[in-house]
Short mmCIF file of C-alpha atoms and ligand atoms in Angstrom, two decimals:
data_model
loop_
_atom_site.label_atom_id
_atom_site.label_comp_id
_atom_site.label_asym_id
_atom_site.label_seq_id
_atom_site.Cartn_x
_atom_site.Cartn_y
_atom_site.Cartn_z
CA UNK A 1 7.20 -14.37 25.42
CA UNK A 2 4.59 -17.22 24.84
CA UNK A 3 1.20 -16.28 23.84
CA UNK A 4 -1.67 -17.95 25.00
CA UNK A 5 -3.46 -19.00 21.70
CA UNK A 6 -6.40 -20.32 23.62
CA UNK A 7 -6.96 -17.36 25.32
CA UNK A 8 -6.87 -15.18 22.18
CA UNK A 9 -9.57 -17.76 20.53
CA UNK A 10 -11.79 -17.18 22.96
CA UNK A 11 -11.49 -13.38 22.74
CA UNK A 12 -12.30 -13.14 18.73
CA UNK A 13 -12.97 -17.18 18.55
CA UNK A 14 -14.63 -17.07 14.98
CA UNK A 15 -15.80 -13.70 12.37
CA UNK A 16 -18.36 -12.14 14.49
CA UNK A 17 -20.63 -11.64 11.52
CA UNK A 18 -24.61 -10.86 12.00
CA UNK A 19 -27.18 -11.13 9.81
CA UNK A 20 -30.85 -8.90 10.28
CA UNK A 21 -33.85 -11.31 10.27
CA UNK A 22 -34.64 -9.76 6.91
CA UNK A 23 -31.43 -10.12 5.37
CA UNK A 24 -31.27 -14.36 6.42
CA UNK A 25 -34.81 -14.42 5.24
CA UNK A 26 -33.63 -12.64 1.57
CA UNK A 27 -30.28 -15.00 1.39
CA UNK A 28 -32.33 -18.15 2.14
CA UNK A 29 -35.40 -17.37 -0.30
CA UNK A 30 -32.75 -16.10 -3.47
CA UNK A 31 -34.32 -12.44 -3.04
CA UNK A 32 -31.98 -9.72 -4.18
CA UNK A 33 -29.92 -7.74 -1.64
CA UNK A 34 -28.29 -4.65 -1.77
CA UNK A 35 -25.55 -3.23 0.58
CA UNK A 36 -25.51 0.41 2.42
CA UNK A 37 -22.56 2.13 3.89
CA UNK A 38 -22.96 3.63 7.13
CA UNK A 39 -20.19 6.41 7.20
CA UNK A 40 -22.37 8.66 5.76
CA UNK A 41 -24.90 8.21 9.08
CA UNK A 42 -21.95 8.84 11.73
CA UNK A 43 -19.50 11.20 10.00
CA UNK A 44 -21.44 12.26 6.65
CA UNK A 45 -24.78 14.26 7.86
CA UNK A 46 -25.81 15.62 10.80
CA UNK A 47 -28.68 13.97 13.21
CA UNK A 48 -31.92 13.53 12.44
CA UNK A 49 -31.54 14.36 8.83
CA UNK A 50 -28.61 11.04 8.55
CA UNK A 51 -31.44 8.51 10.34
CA UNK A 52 -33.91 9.88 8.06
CA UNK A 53 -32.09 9.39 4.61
CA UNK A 54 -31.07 6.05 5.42
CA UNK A 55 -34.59 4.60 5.82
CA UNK A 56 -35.68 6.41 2.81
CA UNK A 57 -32.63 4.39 0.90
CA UNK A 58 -33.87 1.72 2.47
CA UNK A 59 -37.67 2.12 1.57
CA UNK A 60 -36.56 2.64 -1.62
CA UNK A 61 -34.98 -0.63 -2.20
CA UNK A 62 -37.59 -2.45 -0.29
CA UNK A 63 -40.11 -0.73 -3.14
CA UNK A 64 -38.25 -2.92 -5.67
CA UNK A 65 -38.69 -6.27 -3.64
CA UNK A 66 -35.05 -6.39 -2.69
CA UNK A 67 -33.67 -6.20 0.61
CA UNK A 68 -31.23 -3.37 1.79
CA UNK A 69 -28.51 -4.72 3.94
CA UNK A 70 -26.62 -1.35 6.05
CA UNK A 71 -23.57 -2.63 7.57
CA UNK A 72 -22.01 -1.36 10.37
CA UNK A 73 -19.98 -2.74 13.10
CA UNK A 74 -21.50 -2.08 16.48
CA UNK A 75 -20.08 -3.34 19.90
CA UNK A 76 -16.87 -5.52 17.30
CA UNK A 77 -19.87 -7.24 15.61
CA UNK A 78 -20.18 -6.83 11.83
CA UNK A 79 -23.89 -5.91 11.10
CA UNK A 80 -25.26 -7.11 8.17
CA UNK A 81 -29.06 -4.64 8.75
CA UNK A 82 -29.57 -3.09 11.05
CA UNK A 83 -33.21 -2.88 12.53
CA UNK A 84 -35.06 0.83 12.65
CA UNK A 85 -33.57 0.78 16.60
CA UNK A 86 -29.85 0.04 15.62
CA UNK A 87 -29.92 2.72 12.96
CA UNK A 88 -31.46 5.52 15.23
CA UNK A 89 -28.30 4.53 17.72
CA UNK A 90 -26.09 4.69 14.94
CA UNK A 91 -27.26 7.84 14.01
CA UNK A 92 -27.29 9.95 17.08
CA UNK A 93 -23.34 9.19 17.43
CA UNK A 94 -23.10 11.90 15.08
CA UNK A 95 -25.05 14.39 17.30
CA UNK A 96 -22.13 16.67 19.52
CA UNK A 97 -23.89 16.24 22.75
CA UNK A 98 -22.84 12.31 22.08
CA UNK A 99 -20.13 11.04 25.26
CA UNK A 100 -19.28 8.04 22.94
CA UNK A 101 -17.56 8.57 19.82
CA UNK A 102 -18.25 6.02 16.55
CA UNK A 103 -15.27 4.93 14.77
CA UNK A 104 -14.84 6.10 10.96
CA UNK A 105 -14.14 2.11 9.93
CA UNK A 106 -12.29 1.79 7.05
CA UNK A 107 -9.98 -1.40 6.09
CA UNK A 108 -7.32 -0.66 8.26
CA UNK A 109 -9.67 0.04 11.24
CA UNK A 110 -11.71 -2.98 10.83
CA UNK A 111 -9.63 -5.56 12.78
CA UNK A 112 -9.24 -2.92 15.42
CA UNK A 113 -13.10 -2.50 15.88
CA UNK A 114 -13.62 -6.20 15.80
CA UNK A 115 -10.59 -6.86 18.61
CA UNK A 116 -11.92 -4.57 20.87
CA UNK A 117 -15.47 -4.74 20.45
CA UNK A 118 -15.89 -0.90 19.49
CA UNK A 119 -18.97 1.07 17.27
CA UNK A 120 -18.62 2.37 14.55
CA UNK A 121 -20.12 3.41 10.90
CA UNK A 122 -18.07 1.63 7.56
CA UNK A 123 -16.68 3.69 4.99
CA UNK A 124 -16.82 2.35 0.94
CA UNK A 125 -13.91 0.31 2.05
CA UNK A 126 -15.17 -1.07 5.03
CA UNK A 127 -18.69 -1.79 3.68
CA UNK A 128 -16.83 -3.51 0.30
CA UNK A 129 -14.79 -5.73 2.37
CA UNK A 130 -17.96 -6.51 4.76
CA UNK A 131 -20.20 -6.88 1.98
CA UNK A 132 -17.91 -9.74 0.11
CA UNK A 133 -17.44 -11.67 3.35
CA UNK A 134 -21.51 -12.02 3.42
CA UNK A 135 -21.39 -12.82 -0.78
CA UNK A 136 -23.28 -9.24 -1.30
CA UNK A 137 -22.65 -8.45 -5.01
CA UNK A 138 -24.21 -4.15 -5.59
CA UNK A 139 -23.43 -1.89 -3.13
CA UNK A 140 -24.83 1.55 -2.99
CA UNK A 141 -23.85 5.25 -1.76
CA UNK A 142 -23.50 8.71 -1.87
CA UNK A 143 -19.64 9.08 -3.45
CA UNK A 144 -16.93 7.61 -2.90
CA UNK A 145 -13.67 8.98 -1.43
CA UNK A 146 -10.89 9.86 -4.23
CA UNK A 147 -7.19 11.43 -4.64
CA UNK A 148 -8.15 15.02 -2.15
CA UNK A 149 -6.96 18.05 -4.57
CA UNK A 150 -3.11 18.28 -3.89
CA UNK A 151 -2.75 14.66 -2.99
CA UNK A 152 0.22 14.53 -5.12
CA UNK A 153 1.65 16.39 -2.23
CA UNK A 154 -0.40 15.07 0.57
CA UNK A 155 -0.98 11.24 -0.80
CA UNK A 156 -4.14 11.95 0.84
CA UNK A 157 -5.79 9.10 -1.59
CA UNK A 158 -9.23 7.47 0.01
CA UNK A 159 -8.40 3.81 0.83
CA UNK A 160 -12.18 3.36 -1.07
CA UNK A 161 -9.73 3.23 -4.92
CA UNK A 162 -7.20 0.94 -3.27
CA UNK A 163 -10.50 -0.96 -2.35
CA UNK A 164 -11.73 -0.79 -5.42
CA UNK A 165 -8.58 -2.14 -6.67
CA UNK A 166 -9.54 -5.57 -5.10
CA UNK A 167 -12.35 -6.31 -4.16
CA UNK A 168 -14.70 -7.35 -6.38
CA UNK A 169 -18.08 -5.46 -5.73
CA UNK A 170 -20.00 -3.02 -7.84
CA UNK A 171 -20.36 0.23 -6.34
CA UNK A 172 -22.94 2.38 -7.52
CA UNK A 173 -22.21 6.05 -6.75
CA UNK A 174 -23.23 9.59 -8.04
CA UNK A 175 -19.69 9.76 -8.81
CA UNK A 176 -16.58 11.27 -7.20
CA UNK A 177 -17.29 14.82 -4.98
CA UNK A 178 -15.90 17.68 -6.15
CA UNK A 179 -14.11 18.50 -2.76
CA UNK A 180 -11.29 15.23 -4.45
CA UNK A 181 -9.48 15.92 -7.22
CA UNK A 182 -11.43 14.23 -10.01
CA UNK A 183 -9.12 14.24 -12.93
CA UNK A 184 -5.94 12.31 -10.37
CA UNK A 185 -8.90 10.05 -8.98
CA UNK A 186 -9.55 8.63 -12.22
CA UNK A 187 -6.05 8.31 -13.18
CA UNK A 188 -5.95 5.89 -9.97
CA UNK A 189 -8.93 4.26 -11.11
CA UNK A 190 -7.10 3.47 -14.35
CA UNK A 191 -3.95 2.32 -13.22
CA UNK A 192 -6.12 -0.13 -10.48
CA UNK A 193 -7.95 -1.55 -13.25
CA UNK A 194 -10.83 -0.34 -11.80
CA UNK A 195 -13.75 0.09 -14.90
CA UNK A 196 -15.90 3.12 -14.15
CA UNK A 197 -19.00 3.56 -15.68
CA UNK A 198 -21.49 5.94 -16.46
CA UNK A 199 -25.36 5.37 -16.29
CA UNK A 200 -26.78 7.24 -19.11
CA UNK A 201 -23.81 9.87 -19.19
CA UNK A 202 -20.79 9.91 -21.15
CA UNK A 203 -19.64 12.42 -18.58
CA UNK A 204 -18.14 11.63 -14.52
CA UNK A 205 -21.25 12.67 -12.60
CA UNK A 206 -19.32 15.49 -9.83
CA UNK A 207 -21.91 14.35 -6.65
CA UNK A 208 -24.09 17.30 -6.34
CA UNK A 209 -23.94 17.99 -9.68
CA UNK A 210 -24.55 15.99 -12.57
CA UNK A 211 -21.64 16.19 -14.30
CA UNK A 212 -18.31 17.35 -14.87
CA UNK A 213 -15.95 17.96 -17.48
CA UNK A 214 -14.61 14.95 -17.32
CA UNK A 215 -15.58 11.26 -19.05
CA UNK A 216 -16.47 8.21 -17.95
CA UNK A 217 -14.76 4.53 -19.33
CA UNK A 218 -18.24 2.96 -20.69
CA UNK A 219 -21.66 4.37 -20.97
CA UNK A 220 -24.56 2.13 -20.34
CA UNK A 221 -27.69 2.42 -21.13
CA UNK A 222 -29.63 -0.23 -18.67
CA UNK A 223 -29.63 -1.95 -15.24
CA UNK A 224 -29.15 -5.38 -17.87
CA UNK A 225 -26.14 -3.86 -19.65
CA UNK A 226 -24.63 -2.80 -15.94
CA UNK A 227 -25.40 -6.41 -14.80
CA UNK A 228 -23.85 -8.11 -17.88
CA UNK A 229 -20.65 -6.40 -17.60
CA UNK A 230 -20.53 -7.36 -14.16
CA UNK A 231 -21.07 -10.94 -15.02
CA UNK A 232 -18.23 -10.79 -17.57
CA UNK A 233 -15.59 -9.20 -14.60
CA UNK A 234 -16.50 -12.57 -12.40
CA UNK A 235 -16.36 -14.93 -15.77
CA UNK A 236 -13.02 -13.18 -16.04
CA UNK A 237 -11.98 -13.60 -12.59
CA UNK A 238 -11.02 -10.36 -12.12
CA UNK A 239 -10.37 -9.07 -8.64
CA UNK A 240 -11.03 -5.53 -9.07
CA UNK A 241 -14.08 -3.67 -8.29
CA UNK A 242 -17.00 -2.36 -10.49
CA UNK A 243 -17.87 1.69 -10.10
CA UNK A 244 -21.00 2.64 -11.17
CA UNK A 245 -21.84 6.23 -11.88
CA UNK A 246 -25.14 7.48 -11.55
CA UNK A 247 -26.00 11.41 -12.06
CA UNK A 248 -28.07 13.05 -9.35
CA UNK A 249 -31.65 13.43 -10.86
CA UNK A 250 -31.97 17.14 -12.77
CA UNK A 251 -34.23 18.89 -10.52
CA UNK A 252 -31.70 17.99 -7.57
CA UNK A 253 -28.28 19.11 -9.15
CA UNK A 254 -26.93 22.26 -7.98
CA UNK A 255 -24.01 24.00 -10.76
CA UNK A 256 -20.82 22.50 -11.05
CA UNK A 257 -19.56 26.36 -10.95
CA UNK A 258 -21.83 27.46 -7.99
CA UNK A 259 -20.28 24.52 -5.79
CA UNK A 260 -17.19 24.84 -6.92
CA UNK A 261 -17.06 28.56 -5.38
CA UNK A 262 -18.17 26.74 -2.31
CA UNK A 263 -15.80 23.84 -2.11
CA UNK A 264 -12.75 26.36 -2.44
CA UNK A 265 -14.16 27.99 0.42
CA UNK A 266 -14.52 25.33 2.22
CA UNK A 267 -10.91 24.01 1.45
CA UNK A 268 -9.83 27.26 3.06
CA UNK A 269 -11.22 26.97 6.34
CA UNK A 270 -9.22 23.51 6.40
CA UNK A 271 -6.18 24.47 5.58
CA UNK A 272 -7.02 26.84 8.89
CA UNK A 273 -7.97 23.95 11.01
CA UNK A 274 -4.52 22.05 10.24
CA UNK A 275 -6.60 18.61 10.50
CA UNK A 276 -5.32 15.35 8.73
CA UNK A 277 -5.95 11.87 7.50
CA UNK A 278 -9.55 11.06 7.91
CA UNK A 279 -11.34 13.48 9.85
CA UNK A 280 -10.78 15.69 6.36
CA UNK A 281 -13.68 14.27 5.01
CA UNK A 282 -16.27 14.55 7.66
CA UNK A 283 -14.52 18.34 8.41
CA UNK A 284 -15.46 19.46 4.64
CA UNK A 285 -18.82 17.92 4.06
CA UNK A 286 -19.93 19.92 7.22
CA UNK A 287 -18.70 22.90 6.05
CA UNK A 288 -20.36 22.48 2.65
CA UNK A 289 -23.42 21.39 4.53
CA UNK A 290 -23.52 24.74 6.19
CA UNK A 291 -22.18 27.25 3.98
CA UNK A 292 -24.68 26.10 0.95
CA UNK A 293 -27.77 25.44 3.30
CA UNK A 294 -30.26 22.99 2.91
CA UNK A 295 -30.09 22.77 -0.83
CA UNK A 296 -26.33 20.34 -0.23
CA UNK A 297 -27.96 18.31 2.16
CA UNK A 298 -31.66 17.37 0.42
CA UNK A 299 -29.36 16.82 -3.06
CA UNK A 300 -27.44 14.40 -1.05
CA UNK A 301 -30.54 12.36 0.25
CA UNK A 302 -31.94 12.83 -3.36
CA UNK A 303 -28.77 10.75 -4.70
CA UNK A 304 -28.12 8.39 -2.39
CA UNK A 305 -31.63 7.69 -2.88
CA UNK A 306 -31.19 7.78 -6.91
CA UNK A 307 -28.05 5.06 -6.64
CA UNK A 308 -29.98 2.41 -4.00
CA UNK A 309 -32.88 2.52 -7.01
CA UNK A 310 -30.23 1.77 -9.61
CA UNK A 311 -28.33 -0.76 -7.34
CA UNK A 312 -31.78 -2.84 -6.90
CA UNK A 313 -32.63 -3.06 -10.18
CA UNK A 314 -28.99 -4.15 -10.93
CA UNK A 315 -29.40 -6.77 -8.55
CA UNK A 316 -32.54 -7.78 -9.86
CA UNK A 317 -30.71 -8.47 -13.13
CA UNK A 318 -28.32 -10.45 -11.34
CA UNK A 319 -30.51 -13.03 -9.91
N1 LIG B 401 -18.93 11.05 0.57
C1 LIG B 401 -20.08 11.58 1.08
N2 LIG B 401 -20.45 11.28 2.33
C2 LIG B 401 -19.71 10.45 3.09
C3 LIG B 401 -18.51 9.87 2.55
C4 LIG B 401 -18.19 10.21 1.29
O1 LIG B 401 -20.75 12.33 0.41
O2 LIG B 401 -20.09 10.23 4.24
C5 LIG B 401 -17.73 8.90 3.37
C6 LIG B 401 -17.78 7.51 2.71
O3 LIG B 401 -18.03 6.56 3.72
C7 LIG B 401 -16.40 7.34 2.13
C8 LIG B 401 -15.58 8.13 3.11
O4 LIG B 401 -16.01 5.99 2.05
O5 LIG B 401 -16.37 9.26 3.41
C9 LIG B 401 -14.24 8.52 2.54
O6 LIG B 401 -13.45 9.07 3.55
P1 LIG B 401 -11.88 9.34 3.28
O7 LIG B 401 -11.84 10.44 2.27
O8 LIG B 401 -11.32 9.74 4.62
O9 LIG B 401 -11.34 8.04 2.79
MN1 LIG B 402 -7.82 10.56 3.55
#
């Protein structure tokens, strides 16, 4: 059969890629930028609470003079910020009175969303492999996804570490959630090549907790060391991600033991539901969300807002 080339051209002619006004004005003054996932407004908290936490990230960043950049791909084009209007959207896609559904975007969704001109929020991966295409270096977020507890059976493994394999971006993080299996995750990590580090902590920050009893590769003490490090990976030409660790602040972490007696309940009502691939995710962080009450959800704004501060002044170093 021939194919038309000209007609495809015209369809996806050239990378849909948008900039906000305040993320052109940042890349054509030299002002710092930092990148924001946008999984965690569709599929990670519920609405208003999701719209909410993401401006705070944002105000926070904007408090250090650098510019936050959420991507997201809305209508196949790939947002690089989104204005106060484009986030509400984004946000109420997550509300289950919605008729439209947002796409989870990931790397193997992305050329899908882009063909066919679809919504959706980006995952780590997604935002990583948006975020180098528009030469954003520090990325921030909640956690990232890891090997899910019995993935030696399910290879239920995030695509974020096979991201993180290659794609050169630092992601700052308040570790890996407790709902993964920590210990296989950072065996992944290893085998990638994928440096994990630990801001002020010897020990793997567990999300809503602090830490865990597992370490981290490197501690560091500063933003600077974090930023030198990061020059030494490109000087090396390495093609693997950074990830930054960053322990939710103390007044904000909740037990490692208390949410682990959570998380196991919480696993149980999945393996009731039957669900697979990548609506696990959203499915459990729901569940936590309700069965530990507010106190999940306001430590997860708390971090996310924690890691944006530590991304900015990373990529303050970095100018
Ligand atoms: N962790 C959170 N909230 C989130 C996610 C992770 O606390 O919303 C999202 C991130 O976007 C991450 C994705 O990239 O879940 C991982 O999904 P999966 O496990 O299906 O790869
Ligand atoms: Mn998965």
């Amino acid at each position: 059969m021939l194919v038309d080339r000209t007609q495809l051209y015209n369809y996806v002619m050239e990378l849909p890629l948008n900039y906000s006004t305040e993320v052109s004005f940042a890349i054509k003054n030299n002002i710092p930028i930092v990148a924001l996932e946008s999984t965690i407004i569709t599929h990670g908290m519920p609405y208003p609470q999701n719209v909410e936490c993401a401006k705070l990230v944002e105000a926070e960043i904007r408090a250090k003079k650098v510019v936050p950049a959420t991507i997201a791909i809305i209508n196949g084009c790939i947002k690089i910020g989104l204005n106060d209007d484009e986030l509400e959207k984004l946000g109420q896609y997550s509300l289950e009175t919605c008729e439209e559904e947002a796409l989870k975007i990931s790397r193997r969704d992305l050329s899908y969303a882009v063909a066919n001109k679809k919504t959706g929020g980006t995952t780590v991966s997604g935002t990583m492999i948006c975020a180098k295409l528009a030469n954003i270096r520090v990325f921030a977020t909640g956690g990232i996804g890891g090997v899910h507890r019995e993935g030696e059976d399910t290879l239920d493994i995030s695509a974020d570490l096979n991201e993180l394999s290659k794609t050169n971006i630092a992601v700052v993080c308040a570790g890996i959630k407790s709902i993964l299996d920590l210990r296989l995750s950072l065996e992944y990590l290893e085998t990638m090549g994928v440096p994990v580090l630990g801001y002020k902590t010897t020990r793997l920050p567990a999300f809503y907790s602090k830490s865990s009893p597992f370490d981290v590769n490197y501690q560091m003490s500063s933003a600077k060391e974090i930023a030198s490090l990061i020059v030494a990976h490109d000087l090396l030409k390495l093609e693997s991600g950074i990830l930054v660790t960053n322990p939710i602040p103390e007044k904000y972490s909740i037990d490692y033991d208390e949410m682990e007696t959570i998380i196991e309940r919480a696993l149980g009502e999945l393996k009731s539901t039957g669900l697979r691939g990548k609506e696990i995710t959203p499915f459990l962080l729901s569940i936590i969300g309700k069965l530990s009450g507010q106190k999940s959800l306001e430590a997860n704004i708390e971090l996310v807002k924690n890691n944006a501060r530590l991304a900015a002044d990373i990529a303050l170093e970095l100018v």
